Amino acid sequence: MSAQVIDGRAAALAMRGALAERHRAFHDRMGRAARLDVVLVGDDPASRIYVAAKAKAAALVGMETRLHSLQADSGQEKLTRLVQALSADILVDGILVQLPLPAGYDRDRTLAALAPEKDVDGLTLHNQGRLVLGLPGLRPCTPLGIVALARSALSDGSLSGAHCAVLGRSILVGRPTAALLLAEDCTVTQLHSRSRDSASLTRKADIVVAAIGRAGAIGPEFIKPGAIVIDVGINRTPEGILCGDLDFAAVRGVAGAISPVPGGVGPMTIACLLENTLAAAEGRVAEPPAC
Ligand code: GUN
């Protein structure tokens, strides 16, 4: 058996096509492009690449991006003031603070300064709380991309009742993915570095999401024959080659569908960021908080 490879680039391209059309209507109505402001602190090369990819994708659908680069030694106060100023600026529709922040910065304090209705990454306490409570709000982009790819591999597109195993519990991926899948009426098993015998649990799952950040760590012993497997890892082999968390060739021999790295979740994360930005610009997101 050789699994179907889920083409994240093609799915993202289709999504961007639909977004470009919707954005044209927004532009005609409002006389301006939707605007995404990206905050980058320090000079981490990987973060620079991700931020450039986001700006390029935004330009392809006609959206405007502004990059705010701060030196690594700018300090928390300057970062907080910048995020507050962007939150208060009526010309800004969406704000993204690229993570991780350099040492010495407080992620949670930074996100607390971000207006929830412009939180197109869905990472503020407000939006993560609304997700867990099952209330409308901006959802984190990578989990949105994961759910879209898993859905695309199902003949009826319905996740309802599926048993999903999520490997990882980060605030960016693991936790919100589990919450999003629960909201899709899945049965969710969340696994992490302290879980015992993870493979015996993931082998029961119809859908496995690997988000642990260790190159090739998930082999076929974790996978039920025919399962859908979504790889969220972004790792480098000792030779410097980009790879995911799966032992791709071996898992492909067991799974029913598998997402590759690169070309799987990554492009979908960016497409979902643009979707969130347009939704924020259109004011289609849930009420901002009263306090
Ligand atoms: N760093 C890696 N992925 C992401 C993401 O989706 N959002 C932000 N803000 N930072 C990231």
XYZ file of N, CA and C in Angstrom, residues 11-27 29 34 54 57-63 144 267-282 284:
135
model
N -3.822 22.797 -2.580
C -4.960 23.237 -1.743
C -4.824 24.717 -1.398
N -3.589 25.156 -1.097
C -3.364 26.566 -0.749
C -3.585 27.462 -1.959
N -3.184 26.976 -3.121
C -3.369 27.751 -4.365
C -4.862 27.975 -4.623
N -5.646 26.907 -4.441
C -7.098 27.022 -4.656
C -7.700 28.010 -3.652
N -7.229 27.934 -2.419
C -7.749 28.822 -1.372
C -7.386 30.274 -1.684
N -6.144 30.476 -2.149
C -5.713 31.850 -2.470
C -6.491 32.410 -3.649
N -6.856 31.526 -4.600
C -7.652 31.975 -5.750
C -8.994 32.522 -5.289
N -9.648 31.774 -4.388
C -10.957 32.211 -3.866
C -10.797 33.487 -3.039
N -9.690 33.564 -2.287
C -9.449 34.750 -1.449
C -9.203 35.995 -2.305
N -8.478 35.802 -3.407
C -8.164 36.943 -4.286
C -9.460 37.555 -4.808
N -10.405 36.676 -5.157
C -11.699 37.149 -5.669
C -12.467 37.903 -4.578
N -12.493 37.313 -3.379
C -13.197 37.960 -2.262
C -12.523 39.278 -1.893
N -11.192 39.275 -1.998
C -10.459 40.496 -1.653
C -10.728 41.602 -2.674
N -10.893 41.209 -3.941
C -11.224 42.219 -4.979
C -12.548 42.903 -4.636
N -13.508 42.108 -4.202
C -14.821 42.676 -3.823
C -14.656 43.600 -2.612
N -13.809 43.193 -1.656
C -13.544 44.036 -0.477
C -12.931 45.358 -0.923
N -11.951 45.260 -1.837
C -11.243 46.450 -2.323
C -12.206 47.404 -3.041
N -15.390 47.660 -2.599
C -16.328 48.201 -1.611
C -15.670 49.262 -0.742
N -6.899 45.125 2.094
C -6.777 44.674 3.493
C -5.301 44.745 3.866
N 5.041 34.910 3.904
C 3.714 35.441 4.214
C 3.446 36.717 3.408
N 2.793 35.829 -0.282
C 1.449 35.253 -0.497
C 0.379 36.338 -0.387
N 0.564 37.260 0.559
C -0.414 38.350 0.718
C -0.451 39.202 -0.555
N 0.719 39.491 -1.106
C 0.786 40.304 -2.330
C 0.076 39.597 -3.484
N 0.186 38.264 -3.527
C -0.442 37.503 -4.621
C -1.971 37.615 -4.610
N -2.551 37.821 -3.432
C -4.016 38.002 -3.405
C -4.394 39.480 -3.356
N -3.402 40.356 -3.437
C -3.676 41.794 -3.512
C -3.681 42.506 -2.172
N -3.338 41.797 -1.102
C -3.339 42.436 0.232
C -2.037 43.189 0.451
N -5.870 25.448 11.550
C -6.872 25.565 10.470
C -6.402 24.810 9.229
N 2.169 25.660 3.345
C 1.428 26.577 2.458
C 0.009 26.857 2.947
N -0.595 25.853 3.613
C -1.960 26.047 4.123
C -1.987 27.012 5.307
N -0.939 26.982 6.124
C -0.854 27.919 7.255
C -0.911 29.357 6.729
N -0.168 29.604 5.665
C -0.119 30.967 5.110
C -1.468 31.334 4.487
N -2.064 30.397 3.752
C -3.376 30.688 3.139
C -4.417 30.996 4.225
N -4.340 30.258 5.339
C -5.307 30.492 6.438
C -5.042 31.830 7.119
N -3.780 32.249 7.169
C -3.463 33.576 7.719
C -4.125 34.668 6.869
N -4.074 34.489 5.553
C -4.691 35.480 4.657
C -6.213 35.461 4.809
N -6.754 34.275 4.958
C -8.205 34.142 5.180
C -8.605 34.884 6.464
N -7.828 34.687 7.523
C -8.113 35.372 8.792
C -7.989 36.886 8.640
N -6.989 37.315 7.869
C -6.772 38.757 7.694
C -7.954 39.386 6.960
N -8.425 38.687 5.933
C -9.565 39.224 5.189
C -10.826 39.223 6.073
N -10.993 38.153 6.841
C -12.150 38.086 7.755
C -12.092 39.234 8.764
N -10.895 39.521 9.281
C -10.741 40.622 10.243
C -11.055 41.958 9.568
N -10.581 42.123 8.325
C -10.815 43.371 7.589
C -12.299 43.556 7.290
N -12.945 42.447 6.975
C -14.376 42.501 6.660
C -15.237 42.652 7.908
N -15.875 40.286 10.014
C -16.731 39.109 10.127
C -16.439 38.281 11.376
